[in-house]
Short mmCIF file of C-alpha atoms in Angstrom, two decimals:
data_model
loop_
_atom_site.label_atom_id
_atom_site.label_comp_id
_atom_site.label_asym_id
_atom_site.label_seq_id
_atom_site.Cartn_x
_atom_site.Cartn_y
_atom_site.Cartn_z
CA MET A 1 -99.46 59.96 -55.88
CA SER A 2 -99.68 58.68 -52.32
CA GLU A 3 -98.29 61.95 -50.99
CA LEU A 4 -100.69 64.09 -52.93
CA ALA A 5 -103.61 61.87 -52.00
CA SER A 6 -102.61 62.16 -48.21
CA ASP A 7 -102.53 66.02 -48.67
CA LEU A 8 -105.91 66.05 -50.14
CA ARG A 9 -107.29 63.57 -47.52
CA ILE A 10 -108.49 61.06 -50.10
CA SER A 11 -107.36 57.65 -50.97
CA PRO A 12 -104.78 57.04 -54.00
CA SER A 13 -107.61 55.31 -56.06
CA GLU A 14 -110.09 58.27 -55.44
CA LEU A 15 -107.25 60.63 -56.59
CA ARG A 16 -106.68 58.53 -59.70
CA ARG A 17 -110.39 58.39 -60.47
CA ARG A 18 -110.70 62.32 -60.18
CA LEU A 19 -107.68 62.76 -62.27
CA GLY A 20 -109.42 60.60 -64.89
CA GLN A 21 -112.57 62.66 -64.70
CA ALA A 22 -110.48 65.92 -65.06
CA GLY A 23 -108.45 64.44 -67.88
CA LEU A 24 -105.26 64.82 -66.04
CA LEU A 25 -104.36 61.17 -65.68
CA ARG A 26 -101.88 61.55 -68.61
CA HIS A 27 -99.61 63.48 -66.38
CA VAL A 28 -99.18 60.39 -64.06
CA GLN A 29 -95.79 58.74 -64.74
CA PRO A 30 -95.47 54.88 -64.93
CA ASP A 31 -93.92 54.89 -61.46
CA ASP A 32 -97.08 56.73 -60.14
CA SER A 33 -95.32 60.00 -59.74
CA ILE A 34 -96.49 63.49 -60.93
CA PRO A 35 -93.91 66.08 -62.36
CA THR A 36 -93.25 68.66 -59.69
CA ALA A 37 -94.27 71.55 -61.86
CA LEU A 38 -97.79 70.08 -62.30
CA VAL A 39 -98.47 69.12 -58.69
CA ASP A 40 -100.17 72.38 -57.80
CA ASN A 41 -102.26 72.40 -60.85
CA VAL A 42 -103.41 68.84 -60.28
CA ALA A 43 -104.26 69.47 -56.67
CA THR A 44 -106.36 72.61 -57.56
CA ALA A 45 -108.24 70.56 -60.16
CA VAL A 46 -109.03 67.81 -57.58
CA ARG A 47 -110.13 70.22 -55.09
CA ARG A 48 -112.78 71.92 -57.40
CA GLN A 49 -114.37 68.50 -57.77
CA GLY A 50 -115.50 68.76 -54.12
CA ALA A 51 -115.73 65.99 -51.52
CA ALA A 52 -115.35 62.42 -52.56
CA GLU A 53 -118.52 60.58 -53.68
CA THR A 54 -119.72 57.67 -51.78
CA LYS A 55 -121.53 55.89 -54.57
CA ALA A 56 -119.79 53.35 -56.59
CA PRO A 57 -118.44 54.56 -60.00
CA SER A 58 -120.34 53.71 -63.12
CA LYS A 59 -119.44 50.75 -65.13
CA GLY A 60 -118.09 52.90 -67.83
CA LEU A 61 -115.71 54.53 -65.44
CA ASP A 62 -113.59 51.56 -64.51
CA LEU A 63 -109.85 51.78 -64.19
CA ASP A 64 -109.05 50.61 -67.78
CA SER A 65 -111.65 52.99 -69.25
CA LEU A 66 -110.32 55.86 -67.49
CA MET A 67 -106.71 54.94 -68.41
CA ALA A 68 -107.90 54.55 -72.07
CA ALA A 69 -109.58 57.81 -71.90
CA THR A 70 -106.58 59.69 -70.69
CA GLY A 71 -104.26 58.16 -73.39
CA VAL A 72 -102.55 55.64 -71.02
CA LYS A 73 -101.89 52.34 -72.68
CA PRO A 74 -102.74 49.46 -70.37
CA MET A 75 -100.26 46.69 -69.86
CA LYS A 76 -101.02 43.34 -71.61
CA ARG A 77 -102.42 40.78 -69.12
CA GLY A 78 -100.46 37.50 -68.96
CA GLY A 79 -97.35 39.27 -70.26
CA ALA A 80 -93.88 38.59 -68.90
CA PRO A 81 -93.58 39.61 -65.29
CA ARG A 82 -91.27 42.42 -64.35
CA PRO A 83 -87.83 40.87 -63.86
CA GLN A 84 -86.96 40.73 -60.29
CA GLN A 85 -83.54 41.98 -59.06
CA ALA A 86 -81.35 39.04 -58.38
CA PRO A 87 -80.59 38.62 -54.63
CA ARG A 88 -77.34 39.94 -53.57
CA HIS A 89 -75.30 37.08 -52.19
CA ARG A 90 -72.31 37.75 -50.02
CA ASP A 91 -68.95 36.49 -51.20
CA PRO A 92 -68.40 33.22 -49.17
CA LYS A 93 -64.78 33.96 -49.48
CA ALA A 94 -64.92 37.29 -47.48
CA PRO A 95 -64.61 36.45 -43.94
CA SER A 96 -67.17 37.79 -41.53
CA ALA A 97 -66.08 39.25 -38.20
CA ALA A 98 -67.13 36.13 -36.60
CA GLN A 99 -65.19 33.82 -38.93
CA ALA A 100 -61.89 35.92 -38.79
CA PRO A 101 -60.59 34.39 -35.47
CA LEU A 102 -61.54 30.82 -36.62
CA GLN A 103 -59.60 31.44 -39.79
CA GLU A 104 -56.61 32.77 -37.93
CA LEU A 105 -56.67 29.72 -35.60
CA ALA A 106 -56.84 27.40 -38.58
CA ALA A 107 -53.90 29.02 -40.21
CA ARG A 108 -51.92 28.69 -37.02
CA LEU A 109 -52.66 25.08 -36.70
CA VAL A 110 -51.40 24.54 -40.29
CA ARG A 111 -48.21 26.24 -39.45
CA ALA A 112 -47.83 24.31 -36.36
CA LYS A 113 -48.40 21.00 -38.11
CA SER A 114 -45.77 22.11 -40.66
CA ALA A 115 -43.31 22.99 -37.93
CA ASN A 116 -43.86 19.61 -36.21
CA ALA A 117 -43.27 17.75 -39.48
CA GLU A 118 -40.03 19.62 -39.92
CA LEU A 119 -38.92 18.85 -36.36
CA ALA A 120 -39.78 15.05 -36.94
CA ASN A 121 -37.60 15.04 -40.11
CA LYS A 122 -34.83 16.83 -38.40
CA ASN A 123 -35.13 14.24 -35.41
CA ARG A 124 -34.93 11.27 -37.76
CA GLU A 125 -31.80 12.75 -39.46
CA LEU A 126 -30.07 13.31 -36.21
CA GLU A 127 -30.97 9.88 -35.21
CA GLN A 128 -29.44 8.40 -38.40
CA GLU A 129 -26.26 10.45 -37.88
CA LEU A 130 -26.12 9.17 -34.33
CA ASP A 131 -26.34 5.61 -35.52
CA THR A 132 -23.63 6.22 -38.14
CA LEU A 133 -21.36 7.59 -35.40
CA ARG A 134 -22.02 4.73 -33.16
CA LEU A 135 -21.19 2.24 -36.09
CA THR A 136 -18.11 4.24 -36.98
CA LEU A 137 -16.91 4.15 -33.36
CA ALA A 138 -17.43 0.40 -33.08
CA LYS A 139 -15.48 -0.14 -36.31
CA THR A 140 -12.71 2.15 -35.02
CA GLN A 141 -12.47 0.25 -31.63
CA ALA A 142 -12.53 -3.16 -33.68
CA ARG A 143 -9.78 -2.08 -35.94
CA ALA A 144 -7.68 -0.58 -33.02
CA LEU A 145 -7.98 -3.95 -31.17
CA GLU A 146 -6.80 -5.74 -34.25
CA ALA A 147 -3.93 -3.45 -34.62
CA GLN A 148 -2.84 -4.26 -31.11
CA GLU A 149 -3.33 -7.84 -31.75
CA SER A 150 -0.96 -7.68 -34.70
CA ALA A 151 1.88 -6.32 -32.72
CA LEU A 152 4.86 -8.75 -32.48
CA ALA A 153 5.58 -10.91 -29.37
CA LEU A 154 6.04 -8.90 -26.19
CA GLN A 155 8.17 -9.94 -23.10
CA VAL A 156 7.28 -9.20 -19.56
CA SER A 157 10.16 -7.18 -18.02
CA LYS A 158 10.17 -8.59 -14.54
CA GLY A 159 7.64 -10.14 -12.33
CA GLU A 160 7.30 -10.14 -8.58
CA ASP A 161 9.09 -13.46 -8.63
CA GLY A 162 12.02 -12.05 -10.34
CA GLU A 163 11.51 -14.28 -13.53
CA SER A 164 10.90 -13.15 -16.95
CA ALA A 165 8.19 -14.72 -19.23
CA LYS A 166 6.78 -14.28 -22.67
CA LEU A 167 3.23 -12.88 -22.87
CA ASN A 168 1.97 -15.88 -24.76
CA ASP A 169 3.34 -18.23 -22.14
CA LEU A 170 1.47 -16.31 -19.42
CA LEU A 171 -1.72 -16.47 -21.45
CA GLU A 172 -1.24 -20.25 -21.95
CA THR A 173 -0.52 -20.64 -18.33
CA ARG A 174 -3.94 -19.06 -17.80
CA GLY A 175 -5.55 -21.64 -19.84
CA LEU A 176 -6.01 -19.85 -23.07
CA ILE A 177 -5.26 -21.95 -25.99
CA GLY A 178 -4.68 -20.68 -29.51
CA GLU A 179 -4.54 -17.35 -31.14
CA ASP A 180 -8.20 -16.61 -30.94
CA GLU A 181 -8.47 -17.11 -27.33
CA ARG A 182 -5.30 -15.15 -26.57
CA ASN A 183 -6.59 -12.28 -28.64
CA ALA A 184 -10.00 -12.43 -26.87
CA ALA A 185 -8.21 -12.17 -23.55
CA ILE A 186 -6.37 -8.95 -24.63
CA ARG A 187 -9.71 -7.45 -25.89
CA ALA A 188 -11.22 -8.41 -22.45
CA LEU A 189 -8.40 -6.49 -20.65
CA ILE A 190 -8.92 -3.45 -23.02
CA GLU A 191 -12.71 -3.51 -22.56
CA VAL A 192 -12.35 -3.24 -18.75
CA ARG A 193 -9.56 -0.80 -19.01
CA ARG A 194 -6.78 -2.90 -17.57
CA TRP A 195 -4.50 -3.43 -20.58
CA ASP A 196 -3.02 0.00 -20.46
CA ALA A 197 -1.59 -0.44 -17.11
CA LEU A 198 -0.44 -3.86 -18.18
CA ALA A 199 1.33 -2.77 -21.27
CA ALA A 200 3.17 -0.13 -19.45
CA GLY A 201 5.26 -2.74 -17.94
CA LEU A 202 5.83 -4.68 -21.16
CA GLN A 203 8.98 -4.29 -23.38
CA PRO A 204 8.97 -5.60 -26.97
CA LEU A 205 11.32 -8.56 -27.43
CA GLU A 206 12.56 -6.88 -30.74
CA PRO A 207 11.82 -3.15 -30.67
CA SER A 208 12.57 -2.64 -34.41
CA ALA A 209 10.14 -5.45 -35.38
CA ALA A 210 7.53 -3.97 -33.21
CA ARG A 211 8.18 -0.52 -34.70
CA SER A 212 7.91 -1.99 -38.07
CA ALA A 213 4.54 -3.56 -37.43
CA LEU A 214 3.19 -0.32 -36.22
CA GLU A 215 4.36 1.40 -39.45
CA LEU A 216 3.12 -1.25 -41.79
CA TYR A 217 -0.16 -2.20 -40.24
CA VAL A 218 -1.49 0.74 -38.29
CA VAL A 219 -2.95 3.88 -40.03
CA MET A 220 -4.27 7.06 -38.43
CA ALA A 221 -7.00 8.44 -40.73
CA CYS A 222 -10.09 10.57 -40.27
CA GLY A 223 -12.38 8.39 -42.48
CA ARG A 224 -14.27 11.38 -43.84
CA GLY A 225 -15.63 11.55 -47.46
CA GLN A 226 -13.25 9.79 -49.85
CA CYS A 227 -10.76 9.02 -47.11
CA GLU A 228 -10.56 5.58 -46.05
CA ALA A 229 -7.96 3.25 -44.55
CA PRO A 230 -5.77 1.39 -46.90
CA LYS A 231 -6.68 -2.40 -47.15
CA GLY A 232 -4.71 -4.60 -44.80
CA MET A 233 -4.18 -1.85 -42.24
CA GLY A 234 -5.94 -1.22 -38.92
CA LEU A 235 -7.65 2.23 -38.56
CA VAL A 236 -7.20 4.53 -35.74
CA GLN A 237 -9.74 7.40 -36.22
CA VAL A 238 -8.15 10.97 -35.64
CA THR A 239 -9.08 14.34 -36.66
CA PRO A 240 -8.73 15.55 -40.17
CA SER A 241 -5.59 17.65 -39.40
CA ARG A 242 -3.75 14.42 -38.14
CA CYS A 243 -4.97 12.27 -40.90
CA GLU A 244 -2.06 10.36 -42.63
CA VAL A 245 -4.07 9.48 -45.66
CA CYS A 246 -5.58 12.87 -46.71
CA GLY A 247 -4.57 15.53 -44.13
CA GLY A 248 -8.20 16.66 -44.21
CA GLU A 249 -8.20 17.30 -48.03
CA GLY A 250 -9.08 13.96 -49.58
CA PRO A 251 -6.57 11.44 -50.79
CA LYS A 252 -7.15 11.98 -54.59
CA ARG A 253 -5.92 15.64 -54.24
CA HIS A 254 -2.54 14.36 -52.76
CA LEU A 255 -2.33 11.75 -55.64
CA ARG A 256 -2.95 14.36 -58.27
CA ARG A 257 -0.20 16.54 -56.75
CA LEU A 258 2.17 13.48 -57.06
CA GLY A 259 1.13 12.80 -60.64
CA ASP A 260 1.54 16.41 -61.56
CA ALA A 261 5.04 16.44 -60.02
CA MET A 262 6.02 13.39 -61.88
CA LEU A 263 4.83 14.78 -65.38
CA LEU A 264 6.39 18.08 -64.72
CA HIS A 265 9.73 16.16 -64.54
CA GLY A 266 8.98 14.11 -67.61
CA LEU A 267 8.47 10.90 -65.52
CA ARG A 268 6.21 8.14 -67.13
CA ARG A 269 7.62 5.00 -65.70
CA VAL A 270 8.30 5.12 -61.93
CA ALA A 271 8.76 2.30 -59.24
CA LEU A 272 7.79 2.64 -55.61
CA VAL A 273 9.42 0.05 -53.32
CA GLY A 274 8.85 -0.29 -49.65
CA GLY A 275 6.43 1.05 -47.17
CA PRO A 276 2.81 -0.36 -46.33
CA ALA A 277 1.35 -2.48 -49.04
CA GLY A 278 -2.01 -0.69 -48.55
CA TYR A 279 -0.43 2.71 -49.58
CA ARG A 280 1.45 1.15 -52.49
CA ARG A 281 -1.85 -0.16 -53.75
CA LEU A 282 -3.65 3.08 -53.25
CA VAL A 283 -0.89 4.94 -55.31
CA ARG A 284 -0.85 2.45 -57.97
CA GLU A 285 -4.55 2.41 -58.50
CA ASN A 286 -5.29 6.15 -58.33
CA LEU A 287 -2.24 7.80 -59.91
CA ASP A 288 -2.46 9.59 -63.24
CA GLU A 289 -3.09 7.02 -65.93
CA ARG A 290 -0.26 8.53 -68.05
CA ILE A 291 2.14 7.20 -65.48
CA LYS A 292 3.10 3.56 -65.27
CA MET A 293 3.71 2.89 -61.48
CA LEU A 294 5.32 -0.34 -60.31
CA THR A 295 5.30 -1.36 -56.69
CA GLY A 296 6.76 -3.94 -54.51
CA SER A 297 8.01 -4.51 -50.87
CA LYS A 298 11.51 -5.20 -52.21
CA ALA A 299 13.37 -4.00 -55.23
CA ALA A 300 14.07 -7.59 -56.37
CA ALA A 301 10.40 -8.11 -56.78
CA VAL A 302 10.09 -5.20 -59.29
CA ASP A 303 11.04 -5.18 -62.98
CA LEU A 304 13.22 -2.13 -62.98
CA GLU A 305 14.02 -2.26 -66.71
CA GLY A 306 13.11 1.01 -68.36
CA ILE A 307 12.40 2.80 -65.02
CA GLN A 308 13.15 6.45 -64.94
CA CYS A 309 13.00 6.84 -61.16
CA LEU A 310 13.06 4.54 -58.28
CA ILE A 311 11.40 5.78 -55.02
CA LEU A 312 12.62 3.90 -51.93
CA TRP A 313 10.32 4.30 -48.98
CA GLY A 314 11.63 3.98 -45.54
CA ASP A 315 14.77 1.79 -44.85
CA THR A 316 14.23 -0.48 -47.82
CA PRO A 317 17.67 -1.52 -49.19
CA ALA A 318 18.74 -0.08 -52.46
CA PRO A 319 19.32 -2.46 -55.42
CA GLU A 320 22.47 -2.44 -57.49
CA THR A 321 21.30 -0.36 -60.40
CA ALA A 322 22.19 2.99 -62.19
CA VAL A 323 18.49 4.12 -62.16
CA ALA A 324 17.92 7.41 -60.48
CA THR A 325 16.95 6.79 -56.95
CA LEU A 326 15.00 8.89 -54.54
CA ARG A 327 14.80 7.82 -50.78
CA VAL A 328 11.98 9.31 -48.81
CA GLN A 329 10.86 8.87 -45.08
CA GLY A 330 7.66 9.57 -43.42
CA ARG A 331 4.46 7.94 -42.40
CA GLY A 332 1.21 7.78 -44.46
CA LEU A 333 0.45 9.04 -47.97
CA VAL A 334 0.47 12.76 -47.02
CA GLN A 335 4.13 12.70 -45.94
CA LEU A 336 5.10 10.39 -48.89
CA VAL A 337 3.78 12.82 -51.39
CA ASP A 338 5.42 15.86 -49.65
CA ALA A 339 8.77 13.93 -49.48
CA VAL A 340 8.72 13.03 -53.24
CA ARG A 341 7.75 16.46 -54.40
CA ALA A 342 10.40 17.97 -52.28
CA GLY A 343 12.96 15.50 -53.58
CA PHE A 344 11.96 16.27 -57.11
CA ALA A 345 12.24 19.96 -56.50
CA ALA A 346 15.72 19.49 -55.01
CA GLY A 347 16.67 17.66 -58.19
CA LEU A 348 17.15 14.17 -56.84
CA ALA A 349 15.26 12.43 -59.48
#
């Protein structure tokens, strides 16, 4: 309508009035459009009506009358308004070009915080491990000192004055009274790294007794996992490959092998005599429950009645009995188990 009115150089309202007069208003669509095929005919009919009249239209020719005359049904007044199209809202989740860098920075900040938290946890774990190692080192040093303190009496070889003297006598001459003060003096020399040079010039009064003390009261163990020093023995911590308790495999695995070897040879009642008391207790308490293991420092302290096999560890004297006897040598639980298994394989049991 507006385009046709512009072409005819009249207003849209004047065009609508003339269409009403010509009875052509019925061709106007609801959206104020005219079918293309009728545009020329409508334009010709409007031009025939001449120039636009200046006087006001009559009362009978108002818009509603014209629409009624041409068959166009007027809209009800006060009716429901034409629904408006809902405004399109942009998805807040969709990032704009300006928001993309900010969101990337936020994501990087989250990742950085997560990495910092992981580093903090790792740092705490490392600090705990360091504290554990420090505590283990302190315990090892304390046990090493106790092992040295448990050695038998030593004798000074020769002094500058050409006289011999016992170490305890020299300590008492220094003014140290009692075992505790003497042991504290030895620890003091060890802490300042002066004991090793002094010990190099010392000779045991009884080498066999000193050797026995080292065998019975000093254990070299790794202390890892279930490996622990037998009770009553001073620990010297070493690498797993040098461990006398488990050999780096765990003590229970060696004890299982010992029990399997005994069961394989039909042994259910066995006696273990000699060796460190801590090892005897370890074997007795952890061996296969189907095997009755009796232990003691001497054969006289063990009830040998009904014993199928007697294992003598080290230089322990043999009793006067007809029971099958197996003598083994070696230090620690690992060598004990290996020696017993080798003896069984050789048919000594």
